[in-house]
Coordinates of C-alpha atoms in Angstrom, one line a residue:
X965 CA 4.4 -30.6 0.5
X966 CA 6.2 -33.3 1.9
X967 CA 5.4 -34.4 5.6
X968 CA 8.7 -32.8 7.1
X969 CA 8.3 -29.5 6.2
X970 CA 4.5 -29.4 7.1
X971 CA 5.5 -30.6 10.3
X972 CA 8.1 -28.5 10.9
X973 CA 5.6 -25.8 9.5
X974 CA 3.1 -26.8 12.5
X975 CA 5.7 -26.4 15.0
X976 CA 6.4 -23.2 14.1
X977 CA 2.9 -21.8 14.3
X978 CA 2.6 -23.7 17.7
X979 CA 5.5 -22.4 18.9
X980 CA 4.6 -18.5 17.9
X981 CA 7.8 -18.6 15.6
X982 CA 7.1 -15.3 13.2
X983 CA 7.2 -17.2 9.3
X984 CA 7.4 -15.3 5.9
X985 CA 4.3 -15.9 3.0
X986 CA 7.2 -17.3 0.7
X987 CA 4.8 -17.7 -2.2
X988 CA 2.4 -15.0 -3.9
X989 CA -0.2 -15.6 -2.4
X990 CA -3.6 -14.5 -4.6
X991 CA -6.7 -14.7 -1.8
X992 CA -10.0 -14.9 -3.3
X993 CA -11.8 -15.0 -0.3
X994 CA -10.1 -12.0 1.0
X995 CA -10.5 -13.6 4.9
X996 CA -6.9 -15.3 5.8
X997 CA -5.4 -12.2 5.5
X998 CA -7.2 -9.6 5.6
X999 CA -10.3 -8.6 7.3
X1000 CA -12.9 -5.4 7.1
X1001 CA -12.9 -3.2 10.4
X1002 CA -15.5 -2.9 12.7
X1003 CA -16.7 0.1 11.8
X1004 CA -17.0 -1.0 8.6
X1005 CA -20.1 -2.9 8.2
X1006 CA -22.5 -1.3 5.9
X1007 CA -23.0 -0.6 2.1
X1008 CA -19.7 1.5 1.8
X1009 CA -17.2 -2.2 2.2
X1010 CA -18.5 -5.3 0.5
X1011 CA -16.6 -8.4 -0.4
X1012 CA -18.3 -9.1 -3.8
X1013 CA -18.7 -13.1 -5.0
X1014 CA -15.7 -12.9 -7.1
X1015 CA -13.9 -11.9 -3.6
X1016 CA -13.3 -8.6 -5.1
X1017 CA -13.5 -5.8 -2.2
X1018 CA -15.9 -3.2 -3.3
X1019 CA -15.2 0.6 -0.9
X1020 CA -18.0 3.1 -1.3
X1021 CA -18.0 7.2 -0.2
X1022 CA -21.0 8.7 0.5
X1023 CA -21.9 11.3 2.9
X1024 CA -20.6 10.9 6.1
X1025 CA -19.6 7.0 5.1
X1026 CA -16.2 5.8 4.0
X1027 CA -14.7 2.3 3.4
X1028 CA -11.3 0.7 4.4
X1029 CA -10.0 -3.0 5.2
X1030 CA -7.4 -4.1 6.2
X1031 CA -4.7 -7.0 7.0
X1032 CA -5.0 -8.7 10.1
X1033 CA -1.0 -8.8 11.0
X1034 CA 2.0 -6.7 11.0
X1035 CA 4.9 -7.2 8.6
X1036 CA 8.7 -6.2 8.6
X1037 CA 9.6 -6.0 5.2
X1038 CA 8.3 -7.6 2.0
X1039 CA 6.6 -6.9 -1.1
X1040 CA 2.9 -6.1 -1.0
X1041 CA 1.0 -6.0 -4.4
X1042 CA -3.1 -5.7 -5.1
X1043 CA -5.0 -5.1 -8.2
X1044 CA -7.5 -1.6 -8.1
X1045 CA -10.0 0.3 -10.4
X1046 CA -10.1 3.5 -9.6
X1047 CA -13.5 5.9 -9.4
X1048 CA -14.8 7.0 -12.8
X1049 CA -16.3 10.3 -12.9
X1050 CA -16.0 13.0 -10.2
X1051 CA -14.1 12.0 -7.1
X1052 CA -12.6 15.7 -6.6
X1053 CA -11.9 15.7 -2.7
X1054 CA -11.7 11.9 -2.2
X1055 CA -8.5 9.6 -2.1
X1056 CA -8.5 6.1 -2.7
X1057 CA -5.6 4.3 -1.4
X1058 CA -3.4 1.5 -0.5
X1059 CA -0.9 1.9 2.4
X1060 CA 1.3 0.5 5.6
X1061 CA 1.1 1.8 8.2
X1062 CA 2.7 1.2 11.5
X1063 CA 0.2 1.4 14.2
X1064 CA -3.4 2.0 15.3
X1065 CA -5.6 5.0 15.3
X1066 CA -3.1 7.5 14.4
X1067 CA -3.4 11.4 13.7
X1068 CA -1.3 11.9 10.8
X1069 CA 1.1 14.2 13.4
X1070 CA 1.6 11.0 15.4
X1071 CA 5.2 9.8 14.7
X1072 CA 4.7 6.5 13.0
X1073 CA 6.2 4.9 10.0
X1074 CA 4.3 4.6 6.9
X1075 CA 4.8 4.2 2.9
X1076 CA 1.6 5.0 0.7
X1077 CA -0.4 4.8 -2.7
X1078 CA -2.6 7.3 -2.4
X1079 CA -4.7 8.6 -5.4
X1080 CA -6.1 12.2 -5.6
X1081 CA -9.6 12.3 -6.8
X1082 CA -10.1 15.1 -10.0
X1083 CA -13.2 16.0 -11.8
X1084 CA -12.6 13.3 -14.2
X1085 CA -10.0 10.1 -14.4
X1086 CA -7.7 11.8 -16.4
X1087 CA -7.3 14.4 -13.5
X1088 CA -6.8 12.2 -10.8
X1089 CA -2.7 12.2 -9.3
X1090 CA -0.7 9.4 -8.1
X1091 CA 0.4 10.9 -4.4
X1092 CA 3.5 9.1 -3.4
X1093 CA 4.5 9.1 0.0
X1094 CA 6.5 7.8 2.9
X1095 CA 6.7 8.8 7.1
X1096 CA 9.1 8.4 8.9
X1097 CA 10.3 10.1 12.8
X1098 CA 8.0 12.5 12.3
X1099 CA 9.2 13.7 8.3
X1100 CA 7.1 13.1 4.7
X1101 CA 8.5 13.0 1.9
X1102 CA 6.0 12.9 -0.7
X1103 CA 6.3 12.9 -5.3
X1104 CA 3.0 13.6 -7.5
X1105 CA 2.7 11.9 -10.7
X1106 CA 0.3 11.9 -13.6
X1107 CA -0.9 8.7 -14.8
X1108 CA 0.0 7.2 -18.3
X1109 CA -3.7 6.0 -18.5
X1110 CA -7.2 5.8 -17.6
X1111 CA -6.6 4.4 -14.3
X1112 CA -10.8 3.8 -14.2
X1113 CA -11.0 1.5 -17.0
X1114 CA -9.5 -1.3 -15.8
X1115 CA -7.8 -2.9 -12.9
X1116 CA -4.1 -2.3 -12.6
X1117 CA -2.2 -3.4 -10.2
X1118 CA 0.2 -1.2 -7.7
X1119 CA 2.8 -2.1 -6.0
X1120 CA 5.1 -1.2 -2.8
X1121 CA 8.5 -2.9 -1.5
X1122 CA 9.7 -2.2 1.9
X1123 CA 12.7 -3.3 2.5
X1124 CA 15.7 -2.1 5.1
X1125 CA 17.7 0.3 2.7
X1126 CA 15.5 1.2 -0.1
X1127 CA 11.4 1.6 -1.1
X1128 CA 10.0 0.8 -4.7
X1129 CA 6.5 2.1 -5.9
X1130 CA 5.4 0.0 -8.8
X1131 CA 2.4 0.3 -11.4
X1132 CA 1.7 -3.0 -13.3
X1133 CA 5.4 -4.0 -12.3
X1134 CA 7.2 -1.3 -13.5
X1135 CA 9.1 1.1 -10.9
X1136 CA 7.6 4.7 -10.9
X1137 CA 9.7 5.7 -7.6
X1138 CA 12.6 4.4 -5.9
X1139 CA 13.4 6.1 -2.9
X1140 CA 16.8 4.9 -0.6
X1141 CA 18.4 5.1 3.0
X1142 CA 20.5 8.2 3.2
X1143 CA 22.8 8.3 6.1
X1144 CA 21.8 11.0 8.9
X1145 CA 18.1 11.1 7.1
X1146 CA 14.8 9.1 8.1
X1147 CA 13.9 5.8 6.9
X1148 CA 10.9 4.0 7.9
X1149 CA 11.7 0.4 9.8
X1150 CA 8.6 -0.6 12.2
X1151 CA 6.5 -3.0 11.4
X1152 CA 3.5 -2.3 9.6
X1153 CA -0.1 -3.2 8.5
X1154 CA -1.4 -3.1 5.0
X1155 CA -4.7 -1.1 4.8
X1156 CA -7.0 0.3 2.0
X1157 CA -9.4 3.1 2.3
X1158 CA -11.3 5.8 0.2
X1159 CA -11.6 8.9 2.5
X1160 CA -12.6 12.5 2.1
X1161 CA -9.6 15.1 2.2
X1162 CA -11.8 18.1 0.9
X1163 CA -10.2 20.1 3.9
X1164 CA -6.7 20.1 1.9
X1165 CA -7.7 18.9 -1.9
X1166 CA -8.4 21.7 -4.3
X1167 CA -11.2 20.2 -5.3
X1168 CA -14.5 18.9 -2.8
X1169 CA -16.3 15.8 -2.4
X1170 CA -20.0 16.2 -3.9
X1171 CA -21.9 13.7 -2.8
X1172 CA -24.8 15.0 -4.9
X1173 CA -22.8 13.7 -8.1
X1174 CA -23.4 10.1 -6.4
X1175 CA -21.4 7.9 -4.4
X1176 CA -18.2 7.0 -5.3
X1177 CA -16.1 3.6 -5.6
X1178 CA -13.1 2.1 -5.7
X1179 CA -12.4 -1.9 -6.1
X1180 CA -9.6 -4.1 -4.9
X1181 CA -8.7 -7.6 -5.7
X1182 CA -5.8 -10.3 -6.3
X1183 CA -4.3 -9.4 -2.6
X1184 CA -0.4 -10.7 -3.1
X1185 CA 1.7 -10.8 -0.1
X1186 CA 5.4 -11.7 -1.4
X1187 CA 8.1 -12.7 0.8
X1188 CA 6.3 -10.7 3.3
X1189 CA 8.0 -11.1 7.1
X1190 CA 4.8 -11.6 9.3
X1191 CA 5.2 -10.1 12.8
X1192 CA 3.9 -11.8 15.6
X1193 CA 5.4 -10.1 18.6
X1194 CA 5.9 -6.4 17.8
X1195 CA 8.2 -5.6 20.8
X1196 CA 10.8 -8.8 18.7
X1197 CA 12.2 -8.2 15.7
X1198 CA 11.4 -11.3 13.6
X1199 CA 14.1 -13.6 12.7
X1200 CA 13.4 -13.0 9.1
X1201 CA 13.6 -9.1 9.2
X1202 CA 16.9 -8.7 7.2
X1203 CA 17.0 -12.2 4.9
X1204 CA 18.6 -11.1 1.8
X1205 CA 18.4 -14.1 -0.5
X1206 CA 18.3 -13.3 -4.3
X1207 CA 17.2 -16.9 -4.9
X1208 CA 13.7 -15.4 -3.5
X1209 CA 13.1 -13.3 -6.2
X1210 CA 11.9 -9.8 -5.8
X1211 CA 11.5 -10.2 -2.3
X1212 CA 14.5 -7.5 -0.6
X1213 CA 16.5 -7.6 -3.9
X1214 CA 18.4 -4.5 -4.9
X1215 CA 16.5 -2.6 -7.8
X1216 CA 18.1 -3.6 -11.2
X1217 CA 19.9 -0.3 -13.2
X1218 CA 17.2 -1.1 -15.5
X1219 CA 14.4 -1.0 -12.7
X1220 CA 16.5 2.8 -11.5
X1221 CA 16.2 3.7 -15.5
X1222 CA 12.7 3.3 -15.5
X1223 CA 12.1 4.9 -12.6
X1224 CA 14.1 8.2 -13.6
X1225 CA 12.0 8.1 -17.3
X1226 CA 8.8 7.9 -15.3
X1227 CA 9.7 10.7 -13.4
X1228 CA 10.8 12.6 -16.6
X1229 CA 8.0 12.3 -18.7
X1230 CA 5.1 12.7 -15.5
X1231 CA 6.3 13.7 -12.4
X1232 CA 3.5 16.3 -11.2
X1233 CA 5.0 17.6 -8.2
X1234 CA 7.6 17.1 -5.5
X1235 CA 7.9 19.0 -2.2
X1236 CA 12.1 18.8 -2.1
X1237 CA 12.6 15.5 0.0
X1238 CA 12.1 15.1 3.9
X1239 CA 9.7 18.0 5.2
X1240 CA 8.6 18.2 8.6
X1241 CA 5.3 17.0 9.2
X1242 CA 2.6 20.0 10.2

């Protein structure tokens, strides 16, 4: 780097000035980014060596981490292996969510990756859903594979005017701003969790089966606009610079085709666009 720009880098950290991760950014030690909660302190969240994060449910226990600033914007990208065996009830995720200690009711902004625990892998469902002024709208898929087996890595783009889910960098959802409709736009915080949802999953968490895990690693924050201040929009909010990369870049009619043949061959359900949260 040459001794400009990291000075001019050091000003702007002095000075507060909100900056955007320009580079992936692949953190093995998990820490400059991202942190586990407080209540998170036990067996069921471990950093492993490798600086893979390791969540556990067990009875009355459930794991989450997550990043220690707010972003407007960006691409946000992390490798998981998903439970094997029975994780009926449970949902392992990755989402953004736009502020602290929120009932789902709460009007908040918030884009997810959740994954529906089955009896087996090849039951679990790829729940696909975005808040926004108090409305979900929310798309089911099946998965193409055993999502246990391996890491894969997911992927979500927040950008003003449209939202991308990805799966090992291949678009399984676009959703866009629709005039007169919501569309999230807060800042948000990246999180990860496994929690139990056995009050609304058809199938229940049993614990006697043994505890259940999910892992997380390779923690990629592209062209992701850091917030410092979250009453100021950060200067960097609406850069649209193709020279970036994927960073705010239109989808591609070949990223929209893919999207609309993943949807064809295993869309699982859909609940018919913005609905009211309840």
């Amino acid at each position: 780097m040459p001794a400009r720009t990291a000075l001019l880098l050091v000003a702007l950290v002095l000075a507060g000035v909100p900056w955007c991760v320009s580079r992936p950014h692949y953190d093995p030690s998990f820490g400059i980014h991202f942190r586990l909660p407080s209540f998170c302190n036990g067996t069921e969240c471990k950093v492993l060596p490798d600086g893979t994060v390791q969540l556990t449910a067990a009875k009355n226990k459930m794991g989450a981490f997550e990043s220690k600033s707010y972003f407007q914007y960006g691409v946000f990208e992390v490798n998981m292996k998903l439970p094997s065996g029975y994780s009926g009830g449970l949902i392992p995720c990755i989402y953004l969510i736009s502020g602290e200690n929120l009932d789902y009711r709460d009007v908040h902004d918030e884009m997810d990756f959740e994954f529906l625990g089955g009896s087996d892998p090849s039951s679990i469902r790829v729940h696909t859903n975005v808040i926004a002024g108090g409305y979900t709208n929310v798309e089911q898929y099946k998965f193409a594979f055993d999502p246990s087996a391996a890491f894969h890595t997911y992927t979500m783009v927040y950008a003003p005017n449209w939202l991308v889910w990805k799966i090992d960098g291949r678009p399984i959802r676009i959703t866009w701003r629709e005039s007169g409709k919501p569309f999230p736009s807060l800042p948000m915080k990246i999180m990860g969790s496994i929690w139990d949802a056995s009050f609304w999953l058809p199938l229940k968490s049993d614990y006697s089966k043994g505890n259940v895990t999910v892992k997380f690693r390779r923690f990629n924050l592209r062209e992701a606009c850091r917030v410092e201040n979250l009453k100021v929009e950060p200067a960097c909010a609406f850069r649209n610079d193709a020279r970036t990369g994927a960073w705010l870049t239109r989808p591609t009619r070949n990223d929209i085709a893919r999207a609309k043949r993943h949807r064809t061959l295993y869309l699982f359900k859909e609940y018919g666009g913005w609905q009211k949260v309840v």
